[in-house]
Each structure stands twice: as structure tokens, then as C-alpha cells.
């Protein structure tokens, strides 16, 4: 049954995305906020398809910890679901994404127009400077910045060193950082065709205030995100066994 539901979801997801990408192509010339609104609606429709077809629901906790306006949101990254869900959970975010995503037809065109922050992960210090420069423009617009501090999707239960990008934003922008824990990998595993039914838990935690040195900040951020993610994982897996 899981295989059949996964097949049906994947086929529907790609067909729906292609159809919308073609029909809404004039949106590429629309104002940025309108393109962002369209992207949020598309993401919401995909989450709906995931619930109806694949049996994947989600619960978002701690929304009161998400401040309005300019803030850095550091989100655990286990799955493509995280990128899809961010525009639904967070109002008008600028998501830090790898540059290669902007090369994808339709998705990349809309993401660029919606004001996402693309980085070349192979460019080292140059990439960090470019990211911070673009982030300053986002802050001037009063928008939140979403970054995945691990830099790539990480398997459930695995830990990866946090990349310098989130520390650079924290140091240069002087903004609080809201950690976000997720269990998306339990239902939507990375690099997997299968989608497993269940409830994805997402929790926004109290913000890390500005002013810590780099080592203190990364230690505090990683401790909060990883401990909360482990707690949510245990809860989600216990609920599935019942």
C-alpha cells in the first residue's frame, strides 16, 4: 500500500507542478510579492496532496516564537518537505538555497523571482559574502530569512556539523535566530521514492539572542535544534506504534 500511495503521489506531484508551472508562466513577470503568494499557494497544494494521497500530515508548534519582520530562522533539514513547507509555515520568507535549484525549469524561475537567496556552495568565502549582501537587502524589506544550518539534508538520527553560513548571518546581521526542529525524514525520507504515512512534527523554539561569539552561538543553536529534533522523533515514532 505504501508503494502504491507513493507512486500515485509522485506522479500527481510532478504532473500538478508541471501544469501549474506552464499555466502560471506569466507570473514570472509579476511583482515579487505576488510570485511569493503563488509559491505559497503551490506549496500548500502539495502539502494537501501529501495528506490526501500519501497520508502525510503535519503539526506546527511554537508559532508564537516566530517573530514578525526581519529574523533568521534556522531549520533542521531532513527532507525536501522542509523547503516545501517553509513558505506555508512562515510569512514571506527568503530561503537560502543552493544555486543549482534555480536551474530547475519553472521552480527555479519562480524561486528567483520570489527573492530566494541562492548560494554557490563551492565558492567558499565569496559565497558567504554574496549571501550576507543579499540577506541585508532582505532585512531591509522586513522579511525573515530561512537557512538550513547543516547545508544539506541529513538522515534521521544523524548529525552533521553546522555550516558557517548561519554563523555569518548571525554575526553580520545582528538578528535573533529562531531554531526550528522537524521530523520530516520519518515520512518523507531524503533520496527516497517512498513516502510513509504519518504526522510530521515541526517546532519553533525560543530565539537565540544576538551578541554571542561564533563558538557559543553554534554550540547553543545545534544543542537546541538537535535535542528538540530527537525529542520530537521519539514522540512521532511512539505515536506510530500505537
N, CA and C of each residue as an Amber inpcrd file, in Angstrom:
protein
   726
   0.8290000  -1.2110000   0.0000000   0.0000000   0.0000000   0.0000000
   0.8650000   1.2630000   0.0000000   1.9480000   1.2460000   0.8070000
   2.8340000   2.4180000   0.8500000   3.4510000   2.6870000  -0.5120000
   3.8490000   1.6200000  -1.2040000   4.4460000   1.7650000  -2.5280000
   3.4450000   2.3580000  -3.5140000   2.2150000   1.8740000  -3.4790000
   1.1880000   2.3680000  -4.3880000   0.8650000   3.8380000  -4.1100000
   0.7210000   4.1840000  -2.8480000   0.4190000   5.5720000  -2.4860000
   1.5780000   6.4950000  -2.8490000   2.7990000   5.9980000  -2.6810000
   3.9730000   6.7880000  -3.0430000   4.0080000   7.0390000  -4.5440000
   3.7300000   6.0020000  -5.3250000   3.7060000   6.1330000  -6.7800000
   2.6480000   7.1430000  -7.2060000   1.4550000   7.0140000  -6.6440000
   0.3720000   7.9250000  -7.0070000   0.7070000   9.3540000  -6.6230000
   1.2930000   9.5380000  -5.4400000   1.6430000  10.8910000  -5.0130000
   2.7050000  11.4930000  -5.9210000   3.7650000  10.7490000  -6.1900000
   4.8600000  11.2820000  -7.0060000   4.3990000  11.6520000  -8.4030000
   3.5850000  10.8110000  -9.0080000   3.0650000  11.1040000 -10.3500000
   2.1910000  12.3610000 -10.3040000   1.3100000  12.4310000  -9.3010000
   0.4140000  13.5870000  -9.1780000   1.1890000  14.8610000  -8.8870000
   2.1910000  14.7590000  -8.0180000   3.0100000  15.9150000  -7.6590000
   3.7010000  16.5180000  -8.8810000   4.3570000  15.6760000  -9.6770000
   5.0930000  16.1970000 -10.8290000   4.1460000  16.6930000 -11.9200000
   3.0370000  15.9980000 -12.1130000   2.0700000  16.4370000 -13.1260000
   1.4340000  17.7710000 -12.7350000   1.0560000  17.8900000 -11.4740000
   0.4340000  19.1180000 -10.9650000   1.4070000  20.2960000 -11.0340000
   2.6580000  20.0410000 -10.6450000   3.6750000  21.0880000 -10.6640000
   3.9650000  21.5480000 -12.0920000   4.0530000  20.6030000 -13.0230000
   4.2950000  20.9510000 -14.4190000   3.1270000  21.7500000 -14.9880000
   1.9130000  21.3110000 -14.6970000   0.7270000  22.0190000 -15.1930000
   0.6910000  23.4540000 -14.6720000   0.8810000  23.6270000 -13.3760000
   0.8560000  24.9710000 -12.7990000   2.0040000  25.8150000 -13.3200000
   3.1670000  25.1860000 -13.4810000   4.3220000  25.9260000 -13.9720000
   4.0830000  26.5160000 -15.3420000   3.3970000  25.7670000 -16.1990000
   3.1080000  26.2420000 -17.5530000   1.9890000  27.2820000 -17.5400000
   0.8990000  26.9530000 -16.8510000  -0.2730000  27.8380000 -16.8410000
   0.0570000  29.1920000 -16.2130000   0.8580000  29.1610000 -15.1590000
   1.1510000  30.3960000 -14.4150000   2.4360000  31.0780000 -14.8770000
   2.9490000  30.7010000 -16.0330000   4.2160000  31.2660000 -16.5050000
   4.2300000  32.7990000 -16.5390000   3.1160000  33.4670000 -16.8870000
   3.1250000  34.9410000 -16.8510000   3.4520000  35.5090000 -15.4670000
   3.3020000  34.6860000 -14.4080000   3.5980000  35.1610000 -13.0620000
   5.0720000  35.5380000 -12.8980000   5.9360000  35.0010000 -13.7510000
   7.3560000  35.3120000 -13.6610000   7.5990000  36.8110000 -13.8230000
   6.6890000  37.4780000 -14.5230000   6.8230000  38.9190000 -14.7350000
   6.0510000  39.7380000 -13.6970000   5.3930000  39.0610000 -12.7580000
   4.5890000  39.7450000 -11.7450000   5.4780000  40.3060000 -10.6320000
   4.9510000  41.1930000  -9.7850000   5.7220000  41.6910000  -8.6420000
   6.1650000  40.5580000  -7.7290000   7.2760000  40.7580000  -7.0530000
   7.8380000  39.7050000  -6.2230000   6.8520000  39.1630000  -5.2110000
   6.1160000  40.0470000  -4.5480000   5.1790000  39.6000000  -3.5110000
   4.0870000  38.7120000  -4.1010000   3.6510000  39.0160000  -5.3130000
   2.6290000  38.1900000  -5.9680000   3.1840000  36.8050000  -6.2920000
   4.4330000  36.7620000  -6.7610000   5.0650000  35.4770000  -7.0660000
   5.2240000  34.6640000  -5.7830000   5.5780000  35.3230000  -4.6880000
   5.7090000  34.6370000  -3.4130000   4.3690000  34.0770000  -2.9640000
   3.3030000  34.8400000  -3.1760000   1.9630000  34.3710000  -2.8240000
   1.5690000  33.1470000  -3.6280000   1.9180000  33.1540000  -4.9090000
   1.6540000  31.9940000  -5.7500000   2.4470000  30.7850000  -5.2730000
   3.7160000  31.0010000  -4.9290000   4.5480000  29.9130000  -4.4370000
   4.0050000  29.3300000  -3.1440000   3.5160000  30.1840000  -2.2690000
   2.9330000  29.7130000  -1.0080000   1.7000000  28.8560000  -1.2840000
   0.8830000  29.2910000  -2.2470000  -0.3180000  28.5300000  -2.5850000
   0.0520000  27.1770000  -3.1860000   1.0530000  27.1710000  -4.0750000
   1.5110000  25.9110000  -4.6620000   2.0340000  24.9660000  -3.5880000
   2.8520000  25.4850000  -2.6680000   3.3690000  24.6540000  -1.5910000
   2.2340000  24.0810000  -0.7480000   1.2440000  24.9160000  -0.4550000
   0.1020000  24.4370000   0.3130000  -0.6540000  23.3390000  -0.4080000
  -0.7610000  23.4740000  -1.7320000  -1.4760000  22.4420000  -2.5020000
  -0.6990000  21.1210000  -2.4900000   0.6240000  21.1890000  -2.5000000
   1.4390000  19.9660000  -2.4540000   1.3080000  19.3030000  -1.0820000
   1.2950000  20.0970000  -0.0210000   1.1010000  19.5230000   1.3130000
  -0.2710000  18.8710000   1.4260000  -1.2580000  19.4500000   0.7640000
  -2.6090000  18.8580000   0.7490000  -2.5980000  17.5340000   0.0000000
  -1.9170000  17.4920000  -1.1430000  -1.8010000  16.2410000  -1.8970000
  -1.0920000  15.1760000  -1.0630000  -0.0530000  15.5880000  -0.3350000
   0.6760000  14.6400000   0.5020000  -0.2290000  14.0550000   1.5800000
  -1.1040000  14.8830000   2.1180000  -2.0190000  14.3890000   3.1630000
  -3.0780000  13.4550000   2.5810000  -3.6870000  13.8760000   1.4780000
  -4.7990000  13.0990000   0.9050000  -4.3170000  11.8050000   0.2580000
  -3.2110000  11.8600000  -0.4590000  -2.7510000  10.6880000  -1.2120000
  -1.7910000   9.8230000  -0.4030000  -0.7760000  10.4490000   0.2070000
   0.2640000   9.6760000   0.8890000   0.0320000   9.5320000   2.3870000
  -0.9880000  10.2260000   2.9100000  -1.2810000  10.1230000   4.3390000
  -0.2880000  10.8450000   5.2180000   0.3640000  11.8830000   4.6780000
   1.3600000  12.6480000   5.4370000   0.7510000  13.9680000   5.8970000
   0.5650000  14.1010000   7.1860000   0.0380000  15.3330000   7.7730000
   1.1700000  16.0090000   8.5470000   0.9090000  17.1800000   9.1000000
   1.9290000  17.8370000   9.9230000   1.2780000  18.6300000  11.0410000
   2.0570000  18.8850000  12.0730000   1.6310000  19.7090000  13.2060000
   2.7260000  20.7210000  13.4880000   2.3490000  21.9970000  13.5200000
   3.3180000  23.0710000  13.7430000   3.1330000  23.6390000  15.1390000
   4.1750000  23.5640000  15.9350000   4.1420000  24.0500000  17.3080000
   5.0760000  25.2480000  17.4750000   4.7860000  26.0540000  18.4730000
   5.6850000  27.1570000  18.8180000   5.6370000  28.3280000  17.8630000
   4.5260000  28.5020000  17.1550000   4.4520000  29.6080000  16.1980000
   4.6150000  30.9640000  16.8830000   4.3310000  31.0210000  18.1850000
   4.4960000  32.2840000  18.9170000   5.9640000  32.6920000  19.0190000
   6.8710000  31.7450000  18.7800000   8.2970000  32.0690000  18.8090000
   8.7950000  32.6770000  17.4990000   7.9540000  32.6490000  16.4680000
   8.3270000  33.2530000  15.1880000   7.9970000  34.7370000  15.2210000
   9.0100000  35.5560000  15.2340000   8.7970000  36.9950000  15.2800000
   8.4280000  37.5160000  13.8990000   7.6250000  38.5300000  13.8670000
   7.2920000  39.1650000  12.5930000   8.4510000  40.0390000  12.1300000
   8.5990000  40.1410000  10.8250000   9.6380000  41.0020000  10.2810000
  10.9570000  40.2810000  10.1420000  12.0240000  41.0580000  10.1650000
  13.3630000  40.5260000   9.9100000  13.8430000  39.6640000  11.0790000
  14.1400000  38.4250000  10.7960000  14.6490000  37.4800000  11.7710000
  15.3110000  36.3450000  10.9900000  16.2330000  35.6520000  11.6070000
  16.8550000  34.4850000  10.9790000  16.2000000  33.2380000  11.5610000
  15.7610000  32.3450000  10.7040000  15.1320000  31.0940000  11.1300000
  16.0310000  29.9460000  10.6770000  16.5910000  29.2210000  11.6350000
  17.4940000  28.1100000  11.3410000  16.7070000  26.8080000  11.4950000
  16.4830000  26.1200000  10.3810000  15.5850000  24.9640000  10.3480000
  16.3400000  23.6660000  10.0910000  16.0800000  22.6790000  10.9270000
  16.6280000  21.3440000  10.7030000  16.2100000  20.8710000   9.3120000
  17.1220000  20.1560000   8.6210000  16.8460000  19.7770000   7.2260000
  17.0010000  18.2640000   7.0580000  15.8610000  17.5830000   6.9740000
  15.8650000  16.1420000   6.7840000  15.2970000  15.7260000   5.4370000
  14.5920000  16.6400000   4.7710000  13.7760000  16.2210000   3.6370000
  13.4510000  17.4000000   2.7270000  13.0810000  17.0860000   1.4820000
  12.5910000  18.1220000   0.5750000  11.3190000  18.7510000   1.1170000
  10.6330000  18.0530000   2.0040000   9.4110000  18.5810000   2.6130000
   9.6780000  19.9060000   3.3060000  10.8410000  20.0440000   3.9130000
  11.1640000  21.2580000   4.6710000  11.1140000  22.4980000   3.7810000
  11.6830000  22.3770000   2.5850000  11.6940000  23.5040000   1.6530000
  10.2930000  23.8160000   1.1670000   9.4920000  22.7720000   0.9500000
   8.1080000  22.9610000   0.5150000   7.2790000  23.6310000   1.6040000
   7.4970000  23.2240000   2.8380000   6.6500000  23.6970000   3.9310000
   7.0000000  25.0960000   4.4090000   8.2520000  25.5160000   4.2460000
   8.6890000  26.8050000   4.7990000   7.8020000  27.9810000   4.3850000
   7.4140000  28.1130000   3.0890000   6.5680000  29.2560000   2.7290000
   5.1610000  29.1870000   3.3140000   4.7250000  27.9800000   3.6980000
   3.3960000  27.8220000   4.3020000   3.4550000  28.1600000   5.7880000
   4.5150000  27.7420000   6.4420000   4.6510000  27.9460000   7.8830000
   5.1060000  29.3600000   8.2410000   5.8360000  30.0040000   7.3270000
   6.4870000  31.2900000   7.6100000   6.0510000  32.3080000   6.5680000
   5.7060000  33.4930000   6.9960000   5.1980000  34.5170000   6.0860000
   6.3200000  35.1610000   5.2730000   6.2240000  35.0500000   3.9500000
   7.1180000  35.7210000   3.0030000   8.6010000  35.5000000   3.2960000
   9.0430000  34.2500000   3.3980000  10.4510000  34.0190000   3.7360000
  11.3750000  34.1380000   2.5320000  12.6040000  34.5100000   2.7830000
  13.6750000  34.3970000   1.7930000  14.4980000  33.1880000   2.2150000
  14.4120000  32.1090000   1.4530000  15.0620000  30.8570000   1.8250000
  16.4430000  30.7850000   1.1760000  17.4460000  30.4380000   1.9630000
  18.7910000  30.2470000   1.4260000  18.8370000  28.8660000   0.7700000
  19.0460000  28.8360000  -0.5490000  19.0320000  27.5810000  -1.3040000
  20.3220000  27.4600000  -2.1150000  20.6750000  26.2450000  -2.4610000
  21.8450000  26.0610000  -3.3120000  21.5270000  26.5540000  -4.7220000
  22.5070000  27.1410000  -5.3600000  22.3240000  27.7920000  -6.6510000
  21.7270000  26.8590000  -7.7010000  22.0740000  25.5720000  -7.6250000
  21.6110000  24.6140000  -8.6340000  20.0910000  24.5190000  -8.6980000
  19.3990000  24.8150000  -7.5940000  17.9380000  24.7400000  -7.6110000
  17.3290000  25.7750000  -8.5580000  18.0240000  26.8800000  -8.7610000
  17.4920000  27.9090000  -9.6500000  17.6340000  27.5200000 -11.1160000
  18.3480000  26.4430000 -11.3930000  18.4820000  25.9720000 -12.7720000
  17.3240000  25.0510000 -13.1720000  16.5070000  24.6350000 -12.1850000
  15.3840000  23.7430000 -12.4830000  14.3010000  24.5360000 -13.2020000
  13.8590000  24.0590000 -14.3810000  12.8000000  24.7820000 -15.1060000
  11.5680000  24.9900000 -14.2260000  10.9440000  26.1230000 -14.3920000
   9.7460000  26.5470000 -13.6710000  10.0620000  26.8240000 -12.1950000
  10.4140000  25.8070000 -11.4190000  10.6690000  26.0290000  -9.9950000
  11.7440000  27.0960000  -9.8030000  12.8570000  26.9480000 -10.5060000
  13.9490000  27.8910000 -10.3630000  13.5770000  29.2920000 -10.7910000
  12.7820000  29.3920000 -11.8470000  12.3760000  30.7180000 -12.3260000
  11.5240000  31.4320000 -11.2750000  10.5690000  30.6910000 -10.7000000
   9.6970000  31.2940000  -9.6880000  10.4670000  31.6010000  -8.4060000
  11.3660000  30.6870000  -8.0140000  12.1460000  30.8990000  -6.7830000
  13.0050000  32.1430000  -6.8930000  13.6280000  32.3300000  -8.0520000
  14.4560000  33.5200000  -8.2660000  13.6020000  34.7860000  -8.1650000
  12.4370000  34.7630000  -8.8050000  11.5670000  35.9430000  -8.8290000
  10.9620000  36.2260000  -7.4530000  10.8040000  35.1540000  -6.6500000
  10.2300000  35.3250000  -5.3150000  11.2480000  35.8630000  -4.3130000
  12.5020000  35.9790000  -4.7280000  13.5010000  36.6010000  -3.8750000
  14.2420000  35.6480000  -2.9600000  14.4020000  34.3870000  -3.3860000
  15.1950000  33.4600000  -2.5880000  16.6840000  33.8330000  -2.6820000
  17.4580000  33.3770000  -1.7270000  18.8850000  33.6860000  -1.6680000
  19.6580000  32.4570000  -2.1380000  20.2000000  32.5130000  -3.3290000
  20.9340000  31.3830000  -3.8970000  22.4180000  31.5190000  -3.5990000
  23.0570000  30.3970000  -3.2240000  24.4940000  30.4240000  -2.9460000
  25.2030000  29.3190000  -3.7290000  26.4190000  29.6210000  -4.0970000
  27.2880000  28.6440000  -4.7510000  28.1240000  27.9880000  -3.6620000
  27.7680000  26.7690000  -3.2880000  28.4170000  26.1280000  -2.1460000
  29.8910000  25.8270000  -2.3780000  30.3240000  25.8940000  -3.6340000
  31.7230000  25.6310000  -3.9220000  32.5830000  26.8770000  -3.9460000
  31.9800000  28.0390000  -3.6740000  32.7120000  29.3040000  -3.8120000
  33.3460000  29.7930000  -2.5160000  33.1800000  29.0540000  -1.4200000
  33.8430000  29.3990000  -0.1670000  33.4680000  30.7650000   0.3810000
  34.4810000  31.5550000   0.7340000  34.2650000  32.8630000   1.3580000
  33.5040000  33.8070000   0.4530000  33.6990000  33.6850000  -0.8510000
  32.9710000  34.5360000  -1.7990000  31.4740000  34.2960000  -1.6980000
  31.0840000  33.0240000  -1.5450000  29.6660000  32.6860000  -1.4190000
  29.0730000  33.2930000  -0.1510000  29.8500000  33.2600000   0.9420000
  29.3580000  33.8320000   2.2010000  29.1380000  35.3360000   2.0820000
  30.0890000  36.0130000   1.4450000  29.9500000  37.4590000   1.2750000
  28.7310000  37.7990000   0.4260000  28.5270000  37.0410000  -0.6460000
  27.3730000  37.2620000  -1.5100000  26.0700000  37.0010000  -0.7650000
  26.0430000  35.9390000   0.0300000  24.8440000  35.6060000   0.7960000
  24.5050000  36.7110000   1.7920000  25.5110000  37.1950000   2.5080000
  25.2730000  38.2430000   3.5030000  24.7940000  39.5260000   2.8230000
  25.3700000  39.8510000   1.6620000  24.9520000  41.0460000   0.9340000
  23.4840000  40.9650000   0.5330000  23.0780000  39.8200000   0.0030000
  21.6820000  39.6410000  -0.3900000  20.7770000  39.6130000   0.8370000
  21.2720000  39.0410000   1.9270000  20.4790000  38.9760000   3.1520000
  20.2040000  40.3680000   3.7040000  21.1620000  41.2780000   3.5580000
  20.9390000  42.6560000   4.0230000  19.7780000  43.2950000   3.2690000
  19.6740000  42.9970000   1.9850000  18.5440000  43.5100000   1.2080000
  17.2280000  42.9420000   1.6900000  17.2400000  41.6620000   2.0640000
  16.0310000  41.0220000   2.5880000  15.6250000  41.6520000   3.9170000
  16.6070000  41.8930000   4.7770000  16.3280000  42.5240000   6.0720000
  15.7310000  43.9070000   5.8770000  16.2280000  44.6410000   4.8960000
  15.6970000  45.9810000   4.6100000  14.2330000  45.9210000   4.1940000
  13.8180000  44.7920000   3.6240000  12.4210000  44.5970000   3.2350000
  11.5550000  44.1310000   4.4050000  12.1900000  43.8400000   5.5360000
  11.4360000  43.3710000   6.7020000  10.9920000  41.9310000   6.5880000
  11.7380000  41.1120000   5.8450000  11.3680000  39.7130000   5.6310000
  12.2310000  38.7880000   6.4830000  11.6960000  37.6250000   6.8700000
  12.5070000  36.6310000   7.5760000  13.3970000  35.8620000   6.6130000
  14.5370000  35.4170000   7.1040000  15.4750000  34.6100000   6.3260000
  15.4660000  33.1910000   6.8830000  15.2370000  32.2170000   6.0240000
  15.2620000  30.8130000   6.4380000  16.5340000  30.1720000   5.9080000
  17.2860000  29.5400000   6.8000000  18.5100000  28.8490000   6.3940000
  18.5320000  27.4710000   7.0350000  19.0330000  26.4970000   6.2880000
  19.2140000  25.1450000   6.8030000  20.6720000  25.0280000   7.2530000
  20.9390000  25.0820000   8.5520000  22.3230000  25.2340000   9.0240000
  23.2460000  24.0710000   8.6720000  22.6880000  22.8860000   8.4130000
  23.5320000  21.7590000   8.0180000  23.9890000  21.8670000   6.5690000
  23.2870000  22.6860000   5.7980000  23.6740000  22.9040000   4.4130000
  23.1410000  21.8750000   3.4380000  22.6400000  20.7650000   3.9400000
  22.0910000  19.7190000   3.0890000  21.1840000  18.8400000   3.9420000
  20.4270000  17.9770000   3.2870000  19.5270000  17.0940000   4.0310000
  20.3250000  16.0490000   4.8120000  19.8830000  15.8110000   6.0390000
  20.5630000  14.8700000   6.9180000  19.5900000  13.7650000   7.3210000
  20.0470000  12.5190000   7.2770000  19.1930000  11.3800000   7.6100000
  18.7130000  11.4640000   9.0550000  17.5580000  10.8770000   9.3200000
  17.0020000  10.8570000  10.6700000  17.9950000  10.1970000  11.6250000
  18.2610000  10.8490000  12.7380000  19.1680000  10.3060000  13.7320000
  20.6280000  10.6510000  13.5070000  20.9560000  11.1730000  12.3240000
  22.3490000  11.5270000  12.0190000  22.6140000  12.9830000  12.4030000
  23.8660000  13.2780000  12.6860000  24.2650000  14.6470000  12.9900000
  25.3490000  15.0820000  12.0270000  25.2870000  16.3230000  11.6470000
  26.2690000  16.8900000  10.7280000  26.7160000  18.2430000  11.2860000
  27.9800000  18.5770000  11.1250000  28.4510000  19.8840000  11.5920000
  27.6590000  20.9970000  10.9160000  27.3170000  22.0170000  11.6890000
  26.6100000  23.1590000  11.1210000  27.6020000  23.9950000  10.3050000
  27.1470000  24.4600000   9.1680000  27.9930000  25.1670000   8.2200000
  28.1810000  26.6360000   8.6320000  29.2070000  27.2860000   8.0960000
  29.5000000  28.6700000   8.5120000  28.4610000  29.7010000   8.0610000
  27.5720000  29.3160000   7.1410000  26.6000000  30.2840000   6.6320000
  25.7080000  30.8730000   7.7050000  25.1620000  30.0330000   8.5790000
  24.2590000  30.5340000   9.6110000  25.0190000  31.4140000  10.5980000
  26.2900000  31.0800000  10.8930000  27.0970000  31.9050000  11.7980000
  27.4190000  33.2530000  11.1690000  27.6400000  33.2620000   9.8530000
  27.9260000  34.5230000   9.1600000  26.7170000  35.4510000   9.2010000
  25.5390000  34.8940000   8.9570000  24.3210000  35.7220000   9.0160000
  24.1110000  36.2720000  10.4290000  24.2980000  35.4130000  11.4120000
  24.1050000  35.8200000  12.8130000  25.0550000  36.9570000  13.1870000
  26.3220000  36.8220000  12.8060000  27.3300000  37.8220000  13.1800000
  27.1540000  39.1320000  12.4260000  26.8220000  39.0460000  11.1440000
  26.7850000  40.2400000  10.3010000  25.4620000  41.0010000  10.3830000
  24.3810000  40.3110000  10.6620000  23.0670000  40.9700000  10.6490000
  22.6120000  41.4130000  12.0290000  23.1630000  40.8170000  13.0740000
  22.7900000  41.2120000  14.4240000  21.3420000  40.9300000  14.7620000
  20.8070000  39.8270000  14.2340000  19.4140000  39.4650000  14.4570000
  19.3150000  38.2250000  15.3360000  18.1860000  38.0570000  16.0440000
  17.9770000  36.8020000  16.7700000  17.7840000  35.6520000  15.7740000
  18.0970000  34.4550000  16.2300000  17.9460000  33.2610000  15.3920000
  16.9440000  32.3240000  16.0510000  15.8870000  31.9950000  15.3210000
  14.8650000  31.0840000  15.8310000  15.1780000  29.6650000  15.3560000
  15.5090000  28.7390000  16.2610000  15.7550000  27.3580000  15.8500000
  14.4270000  26.6440000  15.5700000  14.4240000  25.7800000  14.5660000
  13.2310000  25.0060000  14.2360000  13.6160000  23.5400000  14.0790000
  12.9410000  22.6770000  14.8340000  13.1720000  21.2340000  14.7630000
  12.0730000  20.5800000  13.9280000  12.4260000  19.5170000  13.1980000
  11.4420000  18.8160000  12.3620000  11.6800000  17.3060000  12.4210000
  10.6460000  16.5390000  12.0380000  10.7740000  15.0830000  11.9080000
  10.3760000  14.6340000  10.5010000  10.5620000  15.5000000   9.5220000
  10.0790000  15.2240000   8.1600000  10.6730000  13.9570000   7.5600000
  11.9190000  13.6210000   7.9370000  12.5760000  12.4580000   7.3650000
  11.9070000  11.1350000   7.6990000  11.0920000  11.1110000   8.7490000
  10.3860000   9.8820000   9.0930000   9.3150000   9.5380000   8.0610000
   8.7220000  10.5550000   7.4600000   7.6390000  10.3400000   6.4960000
   8.0820000  10.5610000   5.0430000   8.9960000  11.4850000   4.8530000
   9.4500000  11.8600000   3.5130000  10.9750000  11.7420000   3.5050000
  11.5100000  10.5150000   3.4900000  12.9630000  10.3350000   3.6120000
  13.7200000  10.9850000   2.4530000  14.9040000  11.4460000   2.7340000
  15.7410000  12.0420000   1.6930000  16.1320000  10.9620000   0.6750000
  16.1920000  11.3510000  -0.5790000  16.6330000  10.4760000  -1.6630000
  15.8520000   9.1650000  -1.7230000  14.5780000   9.2270000  -1.3790000
  13.7640000   8.0160000  -1.3910000  12.4830000   8.2480000  -2.1690000
  12.1070000   7.2550000  -2.9570000  10.8500000   7.3150000  -3.6920000
   9.6640000   7.1500000  -2.7500000   9.8420000   6.3630000  -1.7120000
   8.7470000   6.0330000  -0.8030000   8.3780000   7.2060000   0.0970000
   7.0810000   7.3740000   0.2930000   6.5450000   8.3340000   1.2480000
   5.7430000   7.5390000   2.2710000   6.0760000   7.7030000   3.5400000
   5.4460000   6.8950000   4.5790000   4.3800000   7.7150000   5.3100000
   3.1910000   7.1720000   5.4830000   2.1310000   7.9220000   6.1740000
   2.5150000   8.2300000   7.6110000   2.0330000   9.3540000   8.0970000
   2.3230000   9.7450000   9.4730000   2.2040000  11.2450000   9.6320000
   2.4910000  11.7100000  10.8220000   2.4100000  13.1480000  11.1270000
   3.8120000  13.7100000  11.3410000   4.1710000  14.6940000  10.5400000
   5.4440000  15.3960000  10.6930000   5.2880000  16.4480000  11.7900000
   6.1730000  16.4310000  12.7530000   6.1530000  17.4140000  13.8300000
   7.1740000  18.5010000  13.5470000   6.7390000  19.7420000  13.6670000
   7.5950000  20.9100000  13.4560000   7.4560000  21.8020000  14.6820000
   8.5780000  22.2410000  15.2300000   8.5080000  23.0850000  16.4210000
   9.4980000  24.2370000  16.3330000   8.9660000  25.4580000  16.4280000
   9.8020000  26.6510000  16.5200000  10.1390000  26.8790000  17.9880000
  11.4180000  27.0260000  18.2740000  11.9040000  27.1450000  19.6460000
  12.1980000  28.6120000  19.9880000  12.3750000  28.9250000  21.2630000
  12.7420000  30.3080000  21.6390000  14.0190000  30.7480000  20.9290000
  14.0760000  32.0180000  20.5840000  15.1740000  32.5470000  19.7780000
  16.4860000  32.5990000  20.5570000  17.5710000  32.3950000  19.8330000
  18.9080000  32.6490000  20.3610000  19.1730000  34.1360000  20.1660000
  19.4060000  34.8960000  21.2140000  19.5770000  36.3450000  21.0660000
  20.8930000  36.6840000  20.3850000  20.9620000  37.8540000  19.7670000
  22.2290000  38.2820000  19.1530000  23.2780000  38.5820000  20.2100000
  24.5530000  38.5850000  19.7790000  25.6200000  39.0100000  20.6760000
  26.5580000  37.9270000  21.1530000  26.2420000  36.6500000  20.9000000
  27.1470000  35.5750000  21.3120000  28.3280000  35.4980000  20.3480000
  29.4500000  34.9760000  20.8090000  30.5450000  34.7730000  19.8660000
  30.2390000  33.5430000  19.0120000  31.0340000  33.3450000  17.9670000
  30.7260000  32.3090000  16.9830000  30.6240000  30.9240000  17.6040000
  31.5690000  30.5660000  18.4430000  31.5800000  29.2380000  19.0460000
  30.3710000  29.0290000  19.9550000  30.0860000  30.0260000  20.7940000
  28.9260000  29.9310000  21.6880000  27.6370000  29.7990000  20.8930000
  27.5220000  30.6100000  19.8520000  26.2940000  30.6060000  19.0590000
  26.0540000  29.2480000  18.4110000  27.0630000  28.7180000  17.7130000
  26.8840000  27.4410000  17.0170000  26.6020000  26.3110000  17.9990000
  27.2690000  26.3270000  19.1390000  27.0320000  25.3000000  20.1460000
  25.6060000  25.3670000  20.6730000  25.1470000  26.5810000  20.9750000
  23.7910000  26.7590000  21.5040000  22.7410000  26.3850000  20.4680000
  22.9430000  26.8390000  19.2330000  21.9750000  26.5560000  18.1670000
  21.8740000  25.0590000  17.9140000  23.0130000  24.4010000  17.7620000
  22.9990000  22.9750000  17.4690000  22.3940000  22.1850000  18.6270000
  22.7130000  22.5640000  19.8410000  22.1690000  21.8690000  21.0050000
  20.6440000  21.9660000  21.0340000  20.1260000  23.1640000  20.7830000
  18.6650000  23.3490000  20.8280000  17.9740000  22.5660000  19.7220000
  18.4830000  22.6840000  18.4970000  17.8180000  22.0350000  17.3660000
  17.9010000  20.5130000  17.4830000  19.0750000  19.9960000  17.7830000
  19.2530000  18.5430000  17.7950000  18.5010000  17.8860000  18.9510000
  18.5210000  18.5010000  20.1280000  17.8030000  17.9080000  21.2630000
  16.2990000  17.9410000  21.0320000  15.7890000  19.0320000  20.4650000
  14.3540000  19.1190000  20.1810000  13.9590000  18.1430000  19.0800000
  14.8060000  17.9950000  18.0650000  14.5140000  17.0570000  16.9860000
  14.4630000  15.6270000  17.5140000  15.3800000  15.2810000  18.3890000
  15.3820000  13.9350000  18.9740000  14.1270000  13.7090000  19.8160000
  13.7370000  14.7180000  20.5770000  12.5200000  14.6110000  21.3900000
  11.2980000  14.3990000  20.5100000  11.2120000  15.1600000  19.4320000
  10.0740000  15.0230000  18.5170000  10.1070000  13.6730000  17.7970000
  11.3180000  13.2010000  17.4680000  11.4300000  11.8970000  16.7970000
  10.8670000  10.7900000  17.6760000  11.2480000  10.7880000  18.9440000
  10.7560000   9.7730000  19.8710000   9.2350000   9.8480000  19.9850000
   8.7090000  11.0680000  20.0750000   7.2610000  11.2350000  20.1660000
   6.5540000  10.7210000  18.9180000   7.0850000  11.0780000  17.7460000
   6.4490000  10.6690000  16.4970000   6.4930000   9.1540000  16.3120000
   7.6260000   8.5420000  16.6190000   7.7450000   7.0960000  16.4500000
   6.8800000   6.3440000  17.4700000   6.7540000   6.8750000  18.6820000
   5.8820000   6.2640000  19.6860000   4.4360000   6.3280000  19.2400000
   4.0360000   7.4630000  18.6680000   2.6590000   7.6290000  18.2040000
   2.3380000   6.6500000  17.0670000   3.3130000   6.3790000  16.1860000
   3.0810000   5.4740000  15.0650000   2.9060000   4.0270000  15.5370000
   3.5280000   3.6780000  16.6550000   3.4300000   2.3040000  17.1400000
   2.1290000   2.0200000  17.8560000   1.4260000   3.0740000  18.2050000
   0.1720000   2.8840000  18.9500000  -0.9510000   2.4040000  18.0300000
